[in-house]
PDB file of N, CA and C in Angstrom:
ATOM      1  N   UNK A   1      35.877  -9.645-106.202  1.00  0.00           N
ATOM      2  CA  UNK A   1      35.229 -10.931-106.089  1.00  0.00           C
ATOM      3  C   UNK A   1      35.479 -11.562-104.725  1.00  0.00           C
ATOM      4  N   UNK A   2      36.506 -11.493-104.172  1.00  0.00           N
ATOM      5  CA  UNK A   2      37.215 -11.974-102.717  1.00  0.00           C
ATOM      6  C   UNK A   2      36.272 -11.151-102.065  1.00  0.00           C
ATOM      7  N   UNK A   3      36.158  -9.920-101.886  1.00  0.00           N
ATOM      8  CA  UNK A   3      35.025  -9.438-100.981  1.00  0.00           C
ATOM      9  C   UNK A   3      33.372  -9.651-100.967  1.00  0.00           C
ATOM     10  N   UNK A   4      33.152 -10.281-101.983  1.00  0.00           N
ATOM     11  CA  UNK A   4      31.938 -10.519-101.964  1.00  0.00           C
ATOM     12  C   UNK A   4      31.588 -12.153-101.411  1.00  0.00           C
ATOM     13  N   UNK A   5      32.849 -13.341-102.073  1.00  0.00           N
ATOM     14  CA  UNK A   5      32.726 -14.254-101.220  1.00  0.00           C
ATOM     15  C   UNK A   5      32.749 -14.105 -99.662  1.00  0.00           C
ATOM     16  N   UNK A   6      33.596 -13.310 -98.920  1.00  0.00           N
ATOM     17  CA  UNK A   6      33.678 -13.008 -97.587  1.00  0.00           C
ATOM     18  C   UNK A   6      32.694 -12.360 -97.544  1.00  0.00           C
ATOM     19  N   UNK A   7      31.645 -11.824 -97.760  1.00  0.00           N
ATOM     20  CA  UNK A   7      30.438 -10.855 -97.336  1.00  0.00           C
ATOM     21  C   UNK A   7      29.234 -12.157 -97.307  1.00  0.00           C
ATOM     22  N   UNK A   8      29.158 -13.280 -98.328  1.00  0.00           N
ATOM     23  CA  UNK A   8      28.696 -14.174 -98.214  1.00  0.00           C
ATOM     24  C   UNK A   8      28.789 -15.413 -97.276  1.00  0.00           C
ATOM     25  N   UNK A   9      29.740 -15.565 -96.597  1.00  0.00           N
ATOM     26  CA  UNK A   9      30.221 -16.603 -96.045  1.00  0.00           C
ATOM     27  C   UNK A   9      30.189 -15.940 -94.263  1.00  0.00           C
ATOM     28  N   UNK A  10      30.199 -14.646 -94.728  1.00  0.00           N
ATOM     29  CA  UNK A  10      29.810 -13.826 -93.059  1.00  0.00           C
ATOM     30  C   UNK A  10      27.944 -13.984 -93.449  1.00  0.00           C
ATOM     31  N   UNK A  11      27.687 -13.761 -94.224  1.00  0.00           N
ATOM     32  CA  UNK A  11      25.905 -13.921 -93.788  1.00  0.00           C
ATOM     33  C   UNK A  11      25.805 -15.187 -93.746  1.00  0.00           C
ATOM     34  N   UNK A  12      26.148 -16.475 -94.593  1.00  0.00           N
ATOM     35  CA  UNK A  12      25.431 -17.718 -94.074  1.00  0.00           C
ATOM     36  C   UNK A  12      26.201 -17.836 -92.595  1.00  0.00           C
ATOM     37  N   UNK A  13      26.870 -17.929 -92.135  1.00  0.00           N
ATOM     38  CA  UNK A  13      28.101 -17.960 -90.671  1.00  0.00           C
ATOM     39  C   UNK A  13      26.689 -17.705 -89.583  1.00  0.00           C
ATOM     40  N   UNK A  14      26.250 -16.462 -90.027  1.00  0.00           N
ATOM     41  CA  UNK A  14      25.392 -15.164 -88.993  1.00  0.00           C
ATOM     42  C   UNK A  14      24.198 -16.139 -89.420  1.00  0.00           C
ATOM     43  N   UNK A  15      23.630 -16.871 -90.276  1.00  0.00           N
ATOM     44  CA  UNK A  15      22.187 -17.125 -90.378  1.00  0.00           C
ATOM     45  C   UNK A  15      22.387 -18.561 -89.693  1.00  0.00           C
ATOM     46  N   UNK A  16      23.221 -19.496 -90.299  1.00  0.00           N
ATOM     47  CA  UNK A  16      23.670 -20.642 -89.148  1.00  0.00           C
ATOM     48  C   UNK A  16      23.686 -20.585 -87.567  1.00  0.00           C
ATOM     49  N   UNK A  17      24.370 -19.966 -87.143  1.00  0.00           N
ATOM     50  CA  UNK A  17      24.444 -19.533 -85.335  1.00  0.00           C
ATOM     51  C   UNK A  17      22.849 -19.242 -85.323  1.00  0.00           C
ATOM     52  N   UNK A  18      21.772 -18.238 -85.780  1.00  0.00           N
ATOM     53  CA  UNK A  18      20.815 -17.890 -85.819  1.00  0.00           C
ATOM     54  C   UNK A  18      19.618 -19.056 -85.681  1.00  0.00           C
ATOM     55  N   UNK A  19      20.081 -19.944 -86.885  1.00  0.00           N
ATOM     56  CA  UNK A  19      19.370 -21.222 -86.912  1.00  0.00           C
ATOM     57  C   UNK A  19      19.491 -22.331 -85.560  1.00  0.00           C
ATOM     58  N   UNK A  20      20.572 -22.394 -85.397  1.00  0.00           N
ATOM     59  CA  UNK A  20      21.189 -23.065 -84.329  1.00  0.00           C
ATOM     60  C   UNK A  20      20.405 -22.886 -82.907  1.00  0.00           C
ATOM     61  N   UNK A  21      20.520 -21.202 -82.586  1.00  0.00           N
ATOM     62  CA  UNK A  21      20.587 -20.518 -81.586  1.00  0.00           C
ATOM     63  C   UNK A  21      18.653 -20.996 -81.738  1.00  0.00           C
ATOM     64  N   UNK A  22      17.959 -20.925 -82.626  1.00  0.00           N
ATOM     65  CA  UNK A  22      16.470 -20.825 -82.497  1.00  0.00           C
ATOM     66  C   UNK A  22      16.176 -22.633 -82.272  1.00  0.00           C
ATOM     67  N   UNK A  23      16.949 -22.955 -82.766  1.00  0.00           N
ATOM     68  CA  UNK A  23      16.710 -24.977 -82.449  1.00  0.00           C
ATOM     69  C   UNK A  23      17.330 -25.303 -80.998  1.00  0.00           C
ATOM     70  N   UNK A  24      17.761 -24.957 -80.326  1.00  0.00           N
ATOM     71  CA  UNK A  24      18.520 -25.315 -78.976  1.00  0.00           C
ATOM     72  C   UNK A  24      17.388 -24.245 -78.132  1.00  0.00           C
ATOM     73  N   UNK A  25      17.013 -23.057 -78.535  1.00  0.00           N
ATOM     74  CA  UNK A  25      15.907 -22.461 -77.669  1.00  0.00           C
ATOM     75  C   UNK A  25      14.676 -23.345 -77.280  1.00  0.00           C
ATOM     76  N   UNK A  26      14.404 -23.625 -78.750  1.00  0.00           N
ATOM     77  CA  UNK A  26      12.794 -24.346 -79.074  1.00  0.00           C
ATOM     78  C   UNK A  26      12.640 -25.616 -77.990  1.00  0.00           C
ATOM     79  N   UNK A  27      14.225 -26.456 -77.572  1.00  0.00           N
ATOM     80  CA  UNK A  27      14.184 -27.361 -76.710  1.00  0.00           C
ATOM     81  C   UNK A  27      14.110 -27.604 -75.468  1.00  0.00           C
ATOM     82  N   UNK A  28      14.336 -26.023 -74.994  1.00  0.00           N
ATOM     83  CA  UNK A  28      13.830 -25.448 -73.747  1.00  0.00           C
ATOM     84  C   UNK A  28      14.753 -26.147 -72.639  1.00  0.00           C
ATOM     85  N   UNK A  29      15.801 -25.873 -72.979  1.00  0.00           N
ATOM     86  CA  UNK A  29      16.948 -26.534 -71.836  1.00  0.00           C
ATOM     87  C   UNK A  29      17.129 -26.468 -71.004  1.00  0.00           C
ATOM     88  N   UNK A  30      15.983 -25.613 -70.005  1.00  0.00           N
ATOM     89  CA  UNK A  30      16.033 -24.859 -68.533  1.00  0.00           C
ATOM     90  C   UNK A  30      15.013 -25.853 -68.123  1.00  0.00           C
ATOM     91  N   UNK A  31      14.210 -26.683 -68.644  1.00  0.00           N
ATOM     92  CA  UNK A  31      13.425 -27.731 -68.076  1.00  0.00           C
ATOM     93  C   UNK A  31      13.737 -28.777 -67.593  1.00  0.00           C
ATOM     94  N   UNK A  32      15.059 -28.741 -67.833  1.00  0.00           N
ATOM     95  CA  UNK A  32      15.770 -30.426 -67.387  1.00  0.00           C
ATOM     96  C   UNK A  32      16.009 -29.903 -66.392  1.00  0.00           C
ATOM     97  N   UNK A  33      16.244 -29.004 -65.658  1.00  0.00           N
ATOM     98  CA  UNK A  33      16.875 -28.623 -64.409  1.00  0.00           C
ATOM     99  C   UNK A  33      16.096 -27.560 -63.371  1.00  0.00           C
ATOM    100  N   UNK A  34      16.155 -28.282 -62.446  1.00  0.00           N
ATOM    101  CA  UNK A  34      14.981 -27.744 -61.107  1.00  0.00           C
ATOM    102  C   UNK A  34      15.634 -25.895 -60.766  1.00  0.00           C
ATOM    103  N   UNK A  35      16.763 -25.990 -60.617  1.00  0.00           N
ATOM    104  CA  UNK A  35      17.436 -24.679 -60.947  1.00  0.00           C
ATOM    105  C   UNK A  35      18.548 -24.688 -61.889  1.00  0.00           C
ATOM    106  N   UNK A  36      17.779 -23.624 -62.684  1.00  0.00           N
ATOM    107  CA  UNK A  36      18.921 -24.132 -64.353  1.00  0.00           C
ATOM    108  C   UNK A  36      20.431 -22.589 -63.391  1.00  0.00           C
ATOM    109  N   UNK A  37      21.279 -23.339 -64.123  1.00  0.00           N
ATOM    110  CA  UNK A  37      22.579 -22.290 -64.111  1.00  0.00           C
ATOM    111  C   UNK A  37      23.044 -21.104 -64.321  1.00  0.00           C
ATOM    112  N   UNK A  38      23.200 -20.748 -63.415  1.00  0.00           N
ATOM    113  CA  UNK A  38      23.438 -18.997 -63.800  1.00  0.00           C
ATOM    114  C   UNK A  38      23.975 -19.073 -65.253  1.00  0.00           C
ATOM    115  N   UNK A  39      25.048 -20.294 -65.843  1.00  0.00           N
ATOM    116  CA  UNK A  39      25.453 -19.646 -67.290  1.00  0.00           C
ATOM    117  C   UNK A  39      25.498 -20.392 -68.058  1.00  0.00           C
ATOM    118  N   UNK A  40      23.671 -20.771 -67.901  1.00  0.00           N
ATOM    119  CA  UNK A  40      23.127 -21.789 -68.908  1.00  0.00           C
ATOM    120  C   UNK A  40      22.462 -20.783 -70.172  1.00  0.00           C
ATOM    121  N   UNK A  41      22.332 -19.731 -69.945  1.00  0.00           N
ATOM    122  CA  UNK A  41      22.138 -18.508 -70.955  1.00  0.00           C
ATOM    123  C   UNK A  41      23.313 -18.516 -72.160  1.00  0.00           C
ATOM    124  N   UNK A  42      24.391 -18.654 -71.199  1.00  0.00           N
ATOM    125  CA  UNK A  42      26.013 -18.218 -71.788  1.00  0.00           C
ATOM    126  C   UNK A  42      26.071 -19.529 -72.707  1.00  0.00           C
ATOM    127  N   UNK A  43      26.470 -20.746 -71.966  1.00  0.00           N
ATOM    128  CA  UNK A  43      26.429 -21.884 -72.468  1.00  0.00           C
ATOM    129  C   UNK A  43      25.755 -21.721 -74.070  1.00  0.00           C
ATOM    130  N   UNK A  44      23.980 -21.349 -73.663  1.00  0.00           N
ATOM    131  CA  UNK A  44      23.580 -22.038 -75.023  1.00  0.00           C
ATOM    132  C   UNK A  44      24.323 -20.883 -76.344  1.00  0.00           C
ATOM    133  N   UNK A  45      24.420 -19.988 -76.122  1.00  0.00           N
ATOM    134  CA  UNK A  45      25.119 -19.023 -77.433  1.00  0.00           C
ATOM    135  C   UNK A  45      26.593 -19.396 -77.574  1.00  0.00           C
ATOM    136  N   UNK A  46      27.143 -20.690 -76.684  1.00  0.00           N
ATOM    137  CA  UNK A  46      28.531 -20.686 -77.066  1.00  0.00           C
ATOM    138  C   UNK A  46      28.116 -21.939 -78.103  1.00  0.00           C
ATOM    139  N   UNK A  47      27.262 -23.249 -77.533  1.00  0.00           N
ATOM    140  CA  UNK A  47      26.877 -23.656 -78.528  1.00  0.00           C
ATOM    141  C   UNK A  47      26.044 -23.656 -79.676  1.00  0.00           C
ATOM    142  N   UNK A  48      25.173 -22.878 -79.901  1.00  0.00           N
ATOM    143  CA  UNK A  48      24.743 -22.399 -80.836  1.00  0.00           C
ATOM    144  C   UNK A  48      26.031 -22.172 -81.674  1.00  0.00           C
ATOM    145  N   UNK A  49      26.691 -20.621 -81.354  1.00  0.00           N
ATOM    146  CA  UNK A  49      27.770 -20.493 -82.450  1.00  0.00           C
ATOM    147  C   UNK A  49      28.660 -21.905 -82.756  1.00  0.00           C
ATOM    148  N   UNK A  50      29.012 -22.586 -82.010  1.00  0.00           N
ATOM    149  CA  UNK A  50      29.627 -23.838 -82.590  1.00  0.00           C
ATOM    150  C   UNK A  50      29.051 -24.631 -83.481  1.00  0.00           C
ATOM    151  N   UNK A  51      27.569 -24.664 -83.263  1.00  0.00           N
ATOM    152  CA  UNK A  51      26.801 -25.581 -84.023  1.00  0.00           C
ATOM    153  C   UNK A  51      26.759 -24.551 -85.537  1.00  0.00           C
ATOM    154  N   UNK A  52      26.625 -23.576 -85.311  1.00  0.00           N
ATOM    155  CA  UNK A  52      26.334 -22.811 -86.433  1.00  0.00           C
ATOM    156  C   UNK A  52      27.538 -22.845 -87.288  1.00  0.00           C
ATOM    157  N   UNK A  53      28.443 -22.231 -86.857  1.00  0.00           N
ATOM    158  CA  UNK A  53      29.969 -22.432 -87.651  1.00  0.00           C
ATOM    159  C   UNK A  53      29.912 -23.598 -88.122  1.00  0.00           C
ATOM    160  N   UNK A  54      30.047 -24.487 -87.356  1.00  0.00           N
ATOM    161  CA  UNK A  54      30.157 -25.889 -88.176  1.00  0.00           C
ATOM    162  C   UNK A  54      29.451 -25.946 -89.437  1.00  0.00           C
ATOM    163  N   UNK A  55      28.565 -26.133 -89.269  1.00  0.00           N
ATOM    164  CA  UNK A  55      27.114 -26.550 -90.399  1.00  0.00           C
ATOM    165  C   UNK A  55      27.350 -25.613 -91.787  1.00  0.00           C
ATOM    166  N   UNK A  56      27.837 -23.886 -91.584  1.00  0.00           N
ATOM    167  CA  UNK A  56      28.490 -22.747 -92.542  1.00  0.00           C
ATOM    168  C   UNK A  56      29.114 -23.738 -93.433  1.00  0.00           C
ATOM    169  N   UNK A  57      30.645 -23.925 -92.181  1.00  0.00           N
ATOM    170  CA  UNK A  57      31.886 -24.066 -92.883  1.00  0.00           C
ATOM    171  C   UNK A  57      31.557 -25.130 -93.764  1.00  0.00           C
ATOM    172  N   UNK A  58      30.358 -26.377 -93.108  1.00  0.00           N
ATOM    173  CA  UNK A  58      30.893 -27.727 -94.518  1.00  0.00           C
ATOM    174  C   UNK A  58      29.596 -27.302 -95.172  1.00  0.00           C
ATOM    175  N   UNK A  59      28.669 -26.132 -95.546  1.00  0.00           N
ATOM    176  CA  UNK A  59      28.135 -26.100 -96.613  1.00  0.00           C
ATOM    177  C   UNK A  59      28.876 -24.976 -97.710  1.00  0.00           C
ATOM    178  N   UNK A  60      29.223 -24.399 -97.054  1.00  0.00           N
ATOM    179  CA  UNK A  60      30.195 -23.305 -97.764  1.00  0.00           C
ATOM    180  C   UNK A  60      31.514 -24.088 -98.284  1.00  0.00           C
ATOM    181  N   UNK A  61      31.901 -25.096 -97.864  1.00  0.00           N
ATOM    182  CA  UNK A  61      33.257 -25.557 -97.986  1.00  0.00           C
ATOM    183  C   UNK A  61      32.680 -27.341 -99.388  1.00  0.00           C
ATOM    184  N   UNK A  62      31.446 -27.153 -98.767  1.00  0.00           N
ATOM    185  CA  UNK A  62      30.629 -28.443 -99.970  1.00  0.00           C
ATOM    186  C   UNK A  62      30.419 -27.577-101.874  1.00  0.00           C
ATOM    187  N   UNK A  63      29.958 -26.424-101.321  1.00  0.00           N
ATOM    188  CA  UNK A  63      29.589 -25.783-102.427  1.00  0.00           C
ATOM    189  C   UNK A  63      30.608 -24.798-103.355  1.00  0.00           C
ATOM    190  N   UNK A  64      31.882 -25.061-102.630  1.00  0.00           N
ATOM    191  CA  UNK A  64      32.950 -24.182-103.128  1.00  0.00           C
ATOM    192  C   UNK A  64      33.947 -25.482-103.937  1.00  0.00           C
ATOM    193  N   UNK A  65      33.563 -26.536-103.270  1.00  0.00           N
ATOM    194  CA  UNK A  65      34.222 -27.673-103.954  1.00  0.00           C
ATOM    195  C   UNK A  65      33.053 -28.666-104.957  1.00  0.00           C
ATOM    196  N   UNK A  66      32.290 -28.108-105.206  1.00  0.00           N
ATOM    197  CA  UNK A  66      31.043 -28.241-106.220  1.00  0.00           C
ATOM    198  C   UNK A  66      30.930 -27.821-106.989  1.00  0.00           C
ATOM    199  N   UNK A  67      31.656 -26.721-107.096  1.00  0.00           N
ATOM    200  CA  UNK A  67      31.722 -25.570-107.904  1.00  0.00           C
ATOM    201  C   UNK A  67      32.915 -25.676-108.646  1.00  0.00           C
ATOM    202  N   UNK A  68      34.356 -25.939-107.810  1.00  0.00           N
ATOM    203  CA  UNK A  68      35.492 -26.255-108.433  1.00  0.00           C
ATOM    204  C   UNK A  68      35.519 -27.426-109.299  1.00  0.00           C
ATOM    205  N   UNK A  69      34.130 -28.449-108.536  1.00  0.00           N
ATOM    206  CA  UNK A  69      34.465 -29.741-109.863  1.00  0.00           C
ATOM    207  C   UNK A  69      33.332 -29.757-111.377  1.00  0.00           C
ATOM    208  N   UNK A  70      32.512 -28.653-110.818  1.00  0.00           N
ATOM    209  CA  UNK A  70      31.787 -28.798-112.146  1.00  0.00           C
ATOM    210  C   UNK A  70      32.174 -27.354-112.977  1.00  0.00           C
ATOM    211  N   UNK A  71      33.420 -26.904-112.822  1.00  0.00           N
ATOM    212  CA  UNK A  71      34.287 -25.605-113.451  1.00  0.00           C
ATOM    213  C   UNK A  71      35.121 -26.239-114.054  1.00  0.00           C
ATOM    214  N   UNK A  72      35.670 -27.840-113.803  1.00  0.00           N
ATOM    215  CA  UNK A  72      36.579 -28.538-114.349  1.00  0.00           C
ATOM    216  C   UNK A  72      36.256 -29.166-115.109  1.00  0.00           C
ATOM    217  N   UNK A  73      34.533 -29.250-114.961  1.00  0.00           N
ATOM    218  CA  UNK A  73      34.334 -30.214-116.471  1.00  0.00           C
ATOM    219  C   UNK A  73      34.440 -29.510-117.808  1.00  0.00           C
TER     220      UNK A  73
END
């Protein structure tokens, strides 16, 4: 059962960053800048994964404690 929560919590993790990574593209962040940065590429996949992790951890961490309180009723 432990491996299947961790097999789950690695795909939403991977579909979050994914989501992330396609909403920070769509905004086209190389337009604000007359010459964008050699590691404005780098940049956006560091935030993407931050944005993505985040958003995982408190839906994964919402629904695991959703779960614990309606297991207690």
């Amino acid at each position: 059962m432990a491996e299947l929560k961790t097999f789950i919590t690695l795909i939403v993790q991977i579909g979050f960053i994914l989501i992330a990574f396609r909403a920070i593209k769509s905004i086209e962040v190389e337009r604000f800048f007359r010459q964008p940065p050699a590691g404005l590429p780098l940049l956006i996949v560091l935030v993407a994964i931050a944005i993505g992790y985040t958003c995982a951890s408190f839906f994964t961490n919402f629904f695991t404690t959703l779960s614990t309180i309606l297991g207690s009723l």
